[in-house]
Amino acid sequence: MIIGKTNRTDNWWFEPLWTGIGFFAFVIYTTWAMLQANYYWWDAGANGFGGYLSPFYSPLIFINPLAQGSAPMDHSWFGFWPEWWPSLIPASPAILILAGPLSFRMTCYYYRKFYYRAYFMSPVACAVKGVSQKHYKGETALLIFQNLHRYTLYIALGFVVILSYDAILGFFRNGQLGIGVGSIILLINPILLAGYAFGCHAFRHLSGGKLDCFSCPSGKQKIRYKLWKGVSWLNGEHMLWAWASMIWVAFADIYVRMVAMGNWTDFNTWGY
Amino acid sequence: MRNFRIFRGDKSGGKMLDYQIEVDKGMVVLDAIHRIQTEQANDLAVRWNCKAGKCGSCSVEINGIPKLSCMTRMNEYGPEETVSIRPLKTFPIMKDLVTDVLWNYEQNKKIVPFTPDPNLKNKNGDYVMMQEDIDRIQEFRKCIECFLCQNVCHILRDQGKKDKFVGPRFMIQLAGLEMHPLDTQDRIPAIKEKFGSGMCNITRCCTDVCPEHIQITDNAIIPLKERVVDRFYDPVIWLWRKLFRRKSV
Ligand code: SF4
Ligand code: SF4
Ligand code: FES
Ligand code: FES
């Protein structure tokens, strides 16, 4: 049995290839950025309320103030970096939180489609022979945990709130309202994440999809019907939201990192 | 002159044979097959009926992609390109391009028919529904039973699990009943066990090939999977049901 055996004559391998490479690149960059444990914050040394925080590093559970480009201590939820932390692992706030958004994406119905195709090759493309499993069990055995996707949605909704707060933070420097290129980048980030999370299939189900009747017993439409319609509308472009939000979150980290390292200049109204 | 390569044979085997014919403007692949049948191969077996994309009989695999031959225009292919036509892979071949799709009708028989509650009739003896409650279901009613989705689904096509999964066409059938505002059957346990909703890994090939553009995976299978989660996998709902002995949340 040959993988990739097909009678198709078109470029069926193109989609699994670019999605496979694209996501792999994201994972490599995210892992690298997470292990850096530095340059995730920029406020031009101004302190006070406001600054740019890389979304990979938000929320800041603990902060190691000795790291280059780290946030001021008052942004930490629980204070100083713990002393018991093993020295082999970088003291990176990103390590503590990235599993949340990652679990959301990895159990997303769209990502499942893409990686079952591109990585598991089950099937690699339609009407193309994939890896054939003698005892194919779909999502009933090893992959049964995918059924808990809705719980990762709850986590992601928390991140929408946190990253929205970070977006507001991005419009201040030392308590002064203003706007910079970074503010806009950090504002778009939670918007894309919200578009992705609110179009989630699990959310579509919870918002109203689980009902058999939207207008029973009164014959009048319920609010949940309208909600479900809205979620369905977002859900129609779920793949687009998934990629846009993923690329953007990485880009936002690159931007904050570059500005914090002094490689890029942040154009803004504060003038410093 | 255009070159065609068509499967000729039956269940004991066969081979791809080449045919050259003239193709006129506006022809679809089924027209070409008919011309070959008329001019060169009178015994070529092909199933068709409406030539309008509505009967679902003419499903074949054209250059490896499952399609309705009556809805595939010849100008989709380059002037020099050989067009290969094969029968559906997932079902047993009867002769040439004709396969035996009986298995699908057998699946249909396993599904408990629509069971409305007679008490819900109004005083004229009619069932009344609001349009917004059946919009979703009407999408599934567009199905023409071409079985292209059944053919392309890798569970049936490559993994050989016809005994474990009923296939996308019948998942939409089940979804249409499960989501029906008047249906009284509890279908969720059967959807999970007997019909195998967990076998589908939502890779969406069924949706990709459906000539009626039914969003099979997004609008039928995933919503059913979520309903199965409510019933069987969600730990909080499970606890809630245990504590308050309620059927739903
Ligand atoms: S989405 Fe599910 S039902 Fe549709 S083709 Fe893929 S595995 Fe089969
Ligand atoms: S769902 Fe679409 S592909 Fe499947 S049998 Fe119906 S019309 Fe054909
Ligand atoms: S289905 Fe994609 S996020 Fe839930
Ligand atoms: S002949 Fe009826 S759908 Fe093609």
PDB file of N, CA, C and O in Angstrom, chain A residues 28-97:
ATOM      1  N   ILE A  28       7.983  26.269  15.679  1.00  0.00           N
ATOM      2  CA  ILE A  28       9.418  26.511  15.893  1.00  0.00           C
ATOM      3  C   ILE A  28       9.619  27.919  16.477  1.00  0.00           C
ATOM      4  O   ILE A  28      10.305  28.101  17.480  1.00  0.00           O
ATOM      5  N   TYR A  29       8.987  28.894  15.866  1.00  0.00           N
ATOM      6  CA  TYR A  29       9.181  30.265  16.349  1.00  0.00           C
ATOM      7  C   TYR A  29       8.654  30.418  17.782  1.00  0.00           C
ATOM      8  O   TYR A  29       9.317  30.991  18.642  1.00  0.00           O
ATOM      9  N   THR A  30       7.462  29.877  18.028  1.00  0.00           N
ATOM     10  CA  THR A  30       6.861  30.012  19.356  1.00  0.00           C
ATOM     11  C   THR A  30       7.758  29.385  20.424  1.00  0.00           C
ATOM     12  O   THR A  30       7.968  29.959  21.492  1.00  0.00           O
ATOM     13  N   THR A  31       8.273  28.209  20.124  1.00  0.00           N
ATOM     14  CA  THR A  31       9.130  27.529  21.090  1.00  0.00           C
ATOM     15  C   THR A  31      10.379  28.364  21.357  1.00  0.00           C
ATOM     16  O   THR A  31      10.766  28.577  22.510  1.00  0.00           O
ATOM     17  N   TRP A  32      10.969  28.868  20.300  1.00  0.00           N
ATOM     18  CA  TRP A  32      12.165  29.695  20.444  1.00  0.00           C
ATOM     19  C   TRP A  32      11.850  30.926  21.287  1.00  0.00           C
ATOM     20  O   TRP A  32      12.549  31.235  22.248  1.00  0.00           O
ATOM     21  N   ALA A  33      10.755  31.615  20.931  1.00  0.00           N
ATOM     22  CA  ALA A  33      10.406  32.859  21.619  1.00  0.00           C
ATOM     23  C   ALA A  33      10.101  32.596  23.084  1.00  0.00           C
ATOM     24  O   ALA A  33      10.449  33.384  23.965  1.00  0.00           O
ATOM     25  N   MET A  34       9.479  31.459  23.348  1.00  0.00           N
ATOM     26  CA  MET A  34       9.128  31.108  24.714  1.00  0.00           C
ATOM     27  C   MET A  34      10.393  30.884  25.556  1.00  0.00           C
ATOM     28  O   MET A  34      10.480  31.297  26.706  1.00  0.00           O
ATOM     29  N   LEU A  35      11.389  30.250  24.948  1.00  0.00           N
ATOM     30  CA  LEU A  35      12.609  29.913  25.689  1.00  0.00           C
ATOM     31  C   LEU A  35      13.524  31.121  25.885  1.00  0.00           C
ATOM     32  O   LEU A  35      14.430  31.079  26.708  1.00  0.00           O
ATOM     33  N   GLN A  36      13.287  32.190  25.158  1.00  0.00           N
ATOM     34  CA  GLN A  36      14.157  33.362  25.305  1.00  0.00           C
ATOM     35  C   GLN A  36      14.056  33.983  26.690  1.00  0.00           C
ATOM     36  O   GLN A  36      15.046  34.424  27.258  1.00  0.00           O
ATOM     37  N   ALA A  37      12.835  34.025  27.228  1.00  0.00           N
ATOM     38  CA  ALA A  37      12.608  34.581  28.576  1.00  0.00           C
ATOM     39  C   ALA A  37      13.041  36.042  28.685  1.00  0.00           C
ATOM     40  O   ALA A  37      13.351  36.520  29.774  1.00  0.00           O
ATOM     41  N   ASN A  38      13.075  36.752  27.584  1.00  0.00           N
ATOM     42  CA  ASN A  38      13.482  38.163  27.656  1.00  0.00           C
ATOM     43  C   ASN A  38      12.819  38.969  26.526  1.00  0.00           C
ATOM     44  O   ASN A  38      12.142  38.409  25.667  1.00  0.00           O
ATOM     45  N   TYR A  39      13.005  40.295  26.570  1.00  0.00           N
ATOM     46  CA  TYR A  39      12.517  41.213  25.526  1.00  0.00           C
ATOM     47  C   TYR A  39      11.050  40.989  25.167  1.00  0.00           C
ATOM     48  O   TYR A  39      10.690  40.924  24.003  1.00  0.00           O
ATOM     49  N   TYR A  40      10.230  40.854  26.178  1.00  0.00           N
ATOM     50  CA  TYR A  40       8.802  40.685  25.897  1.00  0.00           C
ATOM     51  C   TYR A  40       8.022  41.945  26.310  1.00  0.00           C
ATOM     52  O   TYR A  40       6.804  41.980  26.242  1.00  0.00           O
ATOM     53  N   TRP A  41       8.707  42.941  26.750  1.00  0.00           N
ATOM     54  CA  TRP A  41       8.038  44.130  27.266  1.00  0.00           C
ATOM     55  C   TRP A  41       8.751  45.379  26.771  1.00  0.00           C
ATOM     56  O   TRP A  41       9.974  45.417  26.671  1.00  0.00           O
ATOM     57  N   TRP A  42       7.974  46.414  26.453  1.00  0.00           N
ATOM     58  CA  TRP A  42       8.569  47.674  26.014  1.00  0.00           C
ATOM     59  C   TRP A  42       7.716  48.836  26.505  1.00  0.00           C
ATOM     60  O   TRP A  42       6.521  48.908  26.209  1.00  0.00           O
ATOM     61  N   ASP A  43       8.314  49.720  27.311  1.00  0.00           N
ATOM     62  CA  ASP A  43       7.628  50.962  27.666  1.00  0.00           C
ATOM     63  C   ASP A  43       8.621  52.120  27.606  1.00  0.00           C
ATOM     64  O   ASP A  43       8.428  53.148  28.245  1.00  0.00           O
ATOM     65  N   ALA A  44       9.688  51.921  26.860  1.00  0.00           N
ATOM     66  CA  ALA A  44      10.729  52.935  26.695  1.00  0.00           C
ATOM     67  C   ALA A  44      11.298  53.371  28.042  1.00  0.00           C
ATOM     68  O   ALA A  44      11.724  54.516  28.201  1.00  0.00           O
ATOM     69  N   GLY A  45      11.244  52.466  29.007  1.00  0.00           N
ATOM     70  CA  GLY A  45      11.783  52.779  30.326  1.00  0.00           C
ATOM     71  C   GLY A  45      10.947  53.772  31.104  1.00  0.00           C
ATOM     72  O   GLY A  45      11.393  54.344  32.097  1.00  0.00           O
ATOM     73  N   ALA A  46       9.714  53.974  30.645  1.00  0.00           N
ATOM     74  CA  ALA A  46       8.901  55.039  31.235  1.00  0.00           C
ATOM     75  C   ALA A  46       8.238  54.639  32.552  1.00  0.00           C
ATOM     76  O   ALA A  46       7.861  55.494  33.342  1.00  0.00           O
ATOM     77  N   ASN A  47       8.090  53.337  32.757  1.00  0.00           N
ATOM     78  CA  ASN A  47       7.324  52.850  33.912  1.00  0.00           C
ATOM     79  C   ASN A  47       5.915  53.451  33.929  1.00  0.00           C
ATOM     80  O   ASN A  47       5.426  53.915  32.918  1.00  0.00           O
ATOM     81  N   GLY A  48       5.267  53.457  35.070  1.00  0.00           N
ATOM     82  CA  GLY A  48       3.894  53.962  35.123  1.00  0.00           C
ATOM     83  C   GLY A  48       2.959  53.058  34.342  1.00  0.00           C
ATOM     84  O   GLY A  48       3.359  51.996  33.852  1.00  0.00           O
ATOM     85  N   PHE A  49       1.698  53.455  34.228  1.00  0.00           N
ATOM     86  CA  PHE A  49       0.701  52.627  33.548  1.00  0.00           C
ATOM     87  C   PHE A  49       0.943  52.635  32.039  1.00  0.00           C
ATOM     88  O   PHE A  49       1.066  53.689  31.426  1.00  0.00           O
ATOM     89  N   GLY A  50       1.013  51.472  31.451  1.00  0.00           N
ATOM     90  CA  GLY A  50       1.126  51.388  29.989  1.00  0.00           C
ATOM     91  C   GLY A  50       2.404  50.732  29.527  1.00  0.00           C
ATOM     92  O   GLY A  50       3.408  50.676  30.239  1.00  0.00           O
ATOM     93  N   GLY A  51       2.335  50.201  28.308  1.00  0.00           N
ATOM     94  CA  GLY A  51       3.486  49.526  27.716  1.00  0.00           C
ATOM     95  C   GLY A  51       3.022  48.416  26.794  1.00  0.00           C
ATOM     96  O   GLY A  51       1.839  48.059  26.785  1.00  0.00           O
ATOM     97  N   TYR A  52       3.958  47.915  26.007  1.00  0.00           N
ATOM     98  CA  TYR A  52       3.638  46.798  25.105  1.00  0.00           C
ATOM     99  C   TYR A  52       4.079  45.495  25.748  1.00  0.00           C
ATOM    100  O   TYR A  52       5.232  45.363  26.137  1.00  0.00           O
ATOM    101  N   LEU A  53       3.140  44.538  25.799  1.00  0.00           N
ATOM    102  CA  LEU A  53       3.473  43.215  26.332  1.00  0.00           C
ATOM    103  C   LEU A  53       3.264  42.180  25.231  1.00  0.00           C
ATOM    104  O   LEU A  53       2.197  42.139  24.613  1.00  0.00           O
ATOM    105  N   SER A  54       4.263  41.354  24.984  1.00  0.00           N
ATOM    106  CA  SER A  54       4.119  40.305  23.971  1.00  0.00           C
ATOM    107  C   SER A  54       3.009  39.337  24.375  1.00  0.00           C
ATOM    108  O   SER A  54       2.972  38.877  25.519  1.00  0.00           O
ATOM    109  N   PRO A  55       2.098  39.015  23.460  1.00  0.00           N
ATOM    110  CA  PRO A  55       0.987  38.107  23.799  1.00  0.00           C
ATOM    111  C   PRO A  55       1.460  36.711  24.208  1.00  0.00           C
ATOM    112  O   PRO A  55       0.745  36.021  24.933  1.00  0.00           O
ATOM    113  N   PHE A  56       2.634  36.298  23.763  1.00  0.00           N
ATOM    114  CA  PHE A  56       3.136  34.983  24.197  1.00  0.00           C
ATOM    115  C   PHE A  56       3.430  34.969  25.698  1.00  0.00           C
ATOM    116  O   PHE A  56       3.524  33.915  26.305  1.00  0.00           O
ATOM    117  N   TYR A  57       3.631  36.150  26.272  1.00  0.00           N
ATOM    118  CA  TYR A  57       4.062  36.232  27.669  1.00  0.00           C
ATOM    119  C   TYR A  57       2.944  36.712  28.594  1.00  0.00           C
ATOM    120  O   TYR A  57       3.190  37.049  29.744  1.00  0.00           O
ATOM    121  N   SER A  58       1.743  36.754  28.072  1.00  0.00           N
ATOM    122  CA  SER A  58       0.646  37.286  28.864  1.00  0.00           C
ATOM    123  C   SER A  58      -0.345  36.188  29.221  1.00  0.00           C
ATOM    124  O   SER A  58      -0.718  35.397  28.342  1.00  0.00           O
ATOM    125  N   PRO A  59      -0.809  36.075  30.450  1.00  0.00           N
ATOM    126  CA  PRO A  59      -0.500  36.927  31.608  1.00  0.00           C
ATOM    127  C   PRO A  59       0.849  36.573  32.241  1.00  0.00           C
ATOM    128  O   PRO A  59       1.334  35.454  32.098  1.00  0.00           O
ATOM    129  N   LEU A  60       1.388  37.555  32.962  1.00  0.00           N
ATOM    130  CA  LEU A  60       2.666  37.344  33.646  1.00  0.00           C
ATOM    131  C   LEU A  60       2.391  36.782  35.027  1.00  0.00           C
ATOM    132  O   LEU A  60       2.060  37.514  35.953  1.00  0.00           O
ATOM    133  N   ILE A  61       2.508  35.482  35.145  1.00  0.00           N
ATOM    134  CA  ILE A  61       2.239  34.835  36.440  1.00  0.00           C
ATOM    135  C   ILE A  61       3.328  35.241  37.441  1.00  0.00           C
ATOM    136  O   ILE A  61       3.047  35.682  38.544  1.00  0.00           O
ATOM    137  N   PHE A  62       4.567  35.052  37.032  1.00  0.00           N
ATOM    138  CA  PHE A  62       5.722  35.513  37.822  1.00  0.00           C
ATOM    139  C   PHE A  62       6.623  36.321  36.900  1.00  0.00           C
ATOM    140  O   PHE A  62       6.597  36.130  35.688  1.00  0.00           O
ATOM    141  N   ILE A  63       7.439  37.161  37.501  1.00  0.00           N
ATOM    142  CA  ILE A  63       8.389  37.931  36.699  1.00  0.00           C
ATOM    143  C   ILE A  63       9.791  37.788  37.282  1.00  0.00           C
ATOM    144  O   ILE A  63       9.978  37.851  38.503  1.00  0.00           O
ATOM    145  N   ASN A  64      10.739  37.571  36.396  1.00  0.00           N
ATOM    146  CA  ASN A  64      12.139  37.622  36.797  1.00  0.00           C
ATOM    147  C   ASN A  64      12.682  38.992  36.370  1.00  0.00           C
ATOM    148  O   ASN A  64      12.973  39.206  35.195  1.00  0.00           O
ATOM    149  N   PRO A  65      12.793  39.941  37.307  1.00  0.00           N
ATOM    150  CA  PRO A  65      13.115  41.319  36.924  1.00  0.00           C
ATOM    151  C   PRO A  65      14.536  41.478  36.401  1.00  0.00           C
ATOM    152  O   PRO A  65      14.884  42.519  35.848  1.00  0.00           O
ATOM    153  N   LEU A  66      15.359  40.437  36.553  1.00  0.00           N
ATOM    154  CA  LEU A  66      16.740  40.555  36.092  1.00  0.00           C
ATOM    155  C   LEU A  66      16.864  40.343  34.582  1.00  0.00           C
ATOM    156  O   LEU A  66      17.872  40.696  33.977  1.00  0.00           O
ATOM    157  N   ALA A  67      15.818  39.722  33.985  1.00  0.00           N
ATOM    158  CA  ALA A  67      15.894  39.436  32.547  1.00  0.00           C
ATOM    159  C   ALA A  67      15.839  40.732  31.743  1.00  0.00           C
ATOM    160  O   ALA A  67      15.153  41.688  32.118  1.00  0.00           O
ATOM    161  N   GLN A  68      16.564  40.759  30.624  1.00  0.00           N
ATOM    162  CA  GLN A  68      16.543  41.905  29.711  1.00  0.00           C
ATOM    163  C   GLN A  68      15.134  42.075  29.148  1.00  0.00           C
ATOM    164  O   GLN A  68      14.506  41.094  28.752  1.00  0.00           O
ATOM    165  N   GLY A  69      14.673  43.282  29.083  1.00  0.00           N
ATOM    166  CA  GLY A  69      13.366  43.548  28.475  1.00  0.00           C
ATOM    167  C   GLY A  69      12.230  42.880  29.223  1.00  0.00           C
ATOM    168  O   GLY A  69      11.270  42.421  28.603  1.00  0.00           O
ATOM    169  N   SER A  70      12.331  42.788  30.549  1.00  0.00           N
ATOM    170  CA  SER A  70      11.229  42.189  31.307  1.00  0.00           C
ATOM    171  C   SER A  70      10.306  43.299  31.800  1.00  0.00           C
ATOM    172  O   SER A  70      10.698  44.466  31.866  1.00  0.00           O
ATOM    173  N   ALA A  71       9.080  42.919  32.163  1.00  0.00           N
ATOM    174  CA  ALA A  71       8.091  43.910  32.582  1.00  0.00           C
ATOM    175  C   ALA A  71       8.337  44.320  34.028  1.00  0.00           C
ATOM    176  O   ALA A  71       8.921  43.552  34.806  1.00  0.00           O
ATOM    177  N   PRO A  72       7.901  45.519  34.423  1.00  0.00           N
ATOM    178  CA  PRO A  72       8.015  45.945  35.823  1.00  0.00           C
ATOM    179  C   PRO A  72       7.246  44.984  36.736  1.00  0.00           C
ATOM    180  O   PRO A  72       6.248  44.387  36.314  1.00  0.00           O
ATOM    181  N   MET A  73       7.706  44.873  37.961  1.00  0.00           N
ATOM    182  CA  MET A  73       7.138  43.880  38.884  1.00  0.00           C
ATOM    183  C   MET A  73       5.638  44.030  39.118  1.00  0.00           C
ATOM    184  O   MET A  73       4.951  43.048  39.371  1.00  0.00           O
ATOM    185  N   ASP A  74       5.111  45.253  39.038  1.00  0.00           N
ATOM    186  CA  ASP A  74       3.683  45.407  39.346  1.00  0.00           C
ATOM    187  C   ASP A  74       2.776  44.755  38.285  1.00  0.00           C
ATOM    188  O   ASP A  74       1.565  44.696  38.452  1.00  0.00           O
ATOM    189  N   HIS A  75       3.359  44.255  37.190  1.00  0.00           N
ATOM    190  CA  HIS A  75       2.547  43.528  36.206  1.00  0.00           C
ATOM    191  C   HIS A  75       2.456  42.043  36.518  1.00  0.00           C
ATOM    192  O   HIS A  75       1.755  41.299  35.827  1.00  0.00           O
ATOM    193  N   SER A  76       3.181  41.602  37.532  1.00  0.00           N
ATOM    194  CA  SER A  76       3.171  40.186  37.868  1.00  0.00           C
ATOM    195  C   SER A  76       1.951  39.858  38.721  1.00  0.00           C
ATOM    196  O   SER A  76       1.601  40.598  39.627  1.00  0.00           O
ATOM    197  N   TRP A  77       1.304  38.733  38.400  1.00  0.00           N
ATOM    198  CA  TRP A  77       0.145  38.337  39.198  1.00  0.00           C
ATOM    199  C   TRP A  77       0.564  37.868  40.582  1.00  0.00           C
ATOM    200  O   TRP A  77      -0.094  38.128  41.563  1.00  0.00           O
ATOM    201  N   PHE A  78       1.673  37.143  40.658  1.00  0.00           N
ATOM    202  CA  PHE A  78       2.059  36.548  41.944  1.00  0.00           C
ATOM    203  C   PHE A  78       3.481  36.906  42.358  1.00  0.00           C
ATOM    204  O   PHE A  78       4.111  36.178  43.106  1.00  0.00           O
ATOM    205  N   GLY A  79       3.997  37.979  41.837  1.00  0.00           N
ATOM    206  CA  GLY A  79       5.280  38.475  42.342  1.00  0.00           C
ATOM    207  C   GLY A  79       6.515  37.923  41.655  1.00  0.00           C
ATOM    208  O   GLY A  79       6.485  37.617  40.466  1.00  0.00           O
ATOM    209  N   PHE A  80       7.555  37.763  42.460  1.00  0.00           N
ATOM    210  CA  PHE A  80       8.865  37.381  41.926  1.00  0.00           C
ATOM    211  C   PHE A  80       8.889  35.960  41.403  1.00  0.00           C
ATOM    212  O   PHE A  80       8.106  35.117  41.826  1.00  0.00           O
ATOM    213  N   TRP A  81       9.820  35.747  40.502  1.00  0.00           N
ATOM    214  CA  TRP A  81      10.007  34.392  39.973  1.00  0.00           C
ATOM    215  C   TRP A  81      10.369  33.461  41.120  1.00  0.00           C
ATOM    216  O   TRP A  81      11.256  33.762  41.911  1.00  0.00           O
ATOM    217  N   PRO A  82       9.713  32.297  41.262  1.00  0.00           N
ATOM    218  CA  PRO A  82       9.947  31.423  42.419  1.00  0.00           C
ATOM    219  C   PRO A  82      11.369  30.852  42.444  1.00  0.00           C
ATOM    220  O   PRO A  82      11.923  30.503  41.404  1.00  0.00           O
ATOM    221  N   GLU A  83      11.896  30.729  43.646  1.00  0.00           N
ATOM    222  CA  GLU A  83      13.276  30.268  43.769  1.00  0.00           C
ATOM    223  C   GLU A  83      13.421  28.778  43.491  1.00  0.00           C
ATOM    224  O   GLU A  83      14.480  28.307  43.091  1.00  0.00           O
ATOM    225  N   TRP A  84      12.318  28.033  43.727  1.00  0.00           N
ATOM    226  CA  TRP A  84      12.411  26.588  43.516  1.00  0.00           C
ATOM    227  C   TRP A  84      12.430  26.202  42.033  1.00  0.00           C
ATOM    228  O   TRP A  84      12.596  25.064  41.672  1.00  0.00           O
ATOM    229  N   TRP A  85      12.256  27.173  41.187  1.00  0.00           N
ATOM    230  CA  TRP A  85      12.219  26.869  39.746  1.00  0.00           C
ATOM    231  C   TRP A  85      13.534  26.225  39.303  1.00  0.00           C
ATOM    232  O   TRP A  85      14.607  26.764  39.564  1.00  0.00           O
ATOM    233  N   PRO A  86      13.482  25.064  38.649  1.00  0.00           N
ATOM    234  CA  PRO A  86      14.722  24.392  38.248  1.00  0.00           C
ATOM    235  C   PRO A  86      15.552  25.265  37.301  1.00  0.00           C
ATOM    236  O   PRO A  86      15.010  25.854  36.360  1.00  0.00           O
ATOM    237  N   SER A  87      16.839  25.339  37.561  1.00  0.00           N
ATOM    238  CA  SER A  87      17.666  26.264  36.802  1.00  0.00           C
ATOM    239  C   SER A  87      17.843  25.823  35.351  1.00  0.00           C
ATOM    240  O   SER A  87      18.224  26.612  34.496  1.00  0.00           O
ATOM    241  N   LEU A  88      17.543  24.544  35.075  1.00  0.00           N
ATOM    242  CA  LEU A  88      17.686  24.055  33.697  1.00  0.00           C
ATOM    243  C   LEU A  88      16.652  24.663  32.756  1.00  0.00           C
ATOM    244  O   LEU A  88      16.873  24.805  31.562  1.00  0.00           O
ATOM    245  N   ILE A  89      15.484  25.010  33.308  1.00  0.00           N
ATOM    246  CA  ILE A  89      14.413  25.556  32.486  1.00  0.00           C
ATOM    247  C   ILE A  89      14.465  27.077  32.558  1.00  0.00           C
ATOM    248  O   ILE A  89      14.534  27.638  33.652  1.00  0.00           O
ATOM    249  N   PRO A  90      14.457  27.753  31.418  1.00  0.00           N
ATOM    250  CA  PRO A  90      14.498  29.213  31.435  1.00  0.00           C
ATOM    251  C   PRO A  90      13.347  29.791  32.261  1.00  0.00           C
ATOM    252  O   PRO A  90      12.234  29.263  32.242  1.00  0.00           O
ATOM    253  N   ALA A  91      13.638  30.866  32.981  1.00  0.00           N
ATOM    254  CA  ALA A  91      12.613  31.507  33.812  1.00  0.00           C
ATOM    255  C   ALA A  91      11.713  32.362  32.933  1.00  0.00           C
ATOM    256  O   ALA A  91      11.714  33.590  33.011  1.00  0.00           O
ATOM    257  N   SER A  92      10.958  31.693  32.084  1.00  0.00           N
ATOM    258  CA  SER A  92      10.156  32.408  31.099  1.00  0.00           C
ATOM    259  C   SER A  92       8.674  32.369  31.457  1.00  0.00           C
ATOM    260  O   SER A  92       8.082  31.285  31.558  1.00  0.00           O
ATOM    261  N   PRO A  93       8.040  33.528  31.634  1.00  0.00           N
ATOM    262  CA  PRO A  93       6.601  33.530  31.926  1.00  0.00           C
ATOM    263  C   PRO A  93       5.790  32.849  30.827  1.00  0.00           C
ATOM    264  O   PRO A  93       4.703  32.329  31.088  1.00  0.00           O
ATOM    265  N   ALA A  94       6.333  32.803  29.609  1.00  0.00           N
ATOM    266  CA  ALA A  94       5.597  32.176  28.507  1.00  0.00           C
ATOM    267  C   ALA A  94       5.410  30.688  28.733  1.00  0.00           C
ATOM    268  O   ALA A  94       4.383  30.105  28.370  1.00  0.00           O
ATOM    269  N   ILE A  95       6.414  30.050  29.362  1.00  0.00           N
ATOM    270  CA  ILE A  95       6.335  28.602  29.594  1.00  0.00           C
ATOM    271  C   ILE A  95       5.116  28.258  30.441  1.00  0.00           C
ATOM    272  O   ILE A  95       4.484  27.218  30.260  1.00  0.00           O
ATOM    273  N   LEU A  96       4.763  29.181  31.352  1.00  0.00           N
ATOM    274  CA  LEU A  96       3.671  28.898  32.289  1.00  0.00           C
ATOM    275  C   LEU A  96       2.291  28.987  31.644  1.00  0.00           C
ATOM    276  O   LEU A  96       1.332  28.436  32.164  1.00  0.00           O
ATOM    277  N   ILE A  97       2.190  29.699  30.533  1.00  0.00           N
ATOM    278  CA  ILE A  97       0.835  29.940  30.020  1.00  0.00           C
ATOM    279  C   ILE A  97       0.588  29.410  28.608  1.00  0.00           C
ATOM    280  O   ILE A  97      -0.562  29.226  28.221  1.00  0.00           O
TER     281      ILE A  97
END
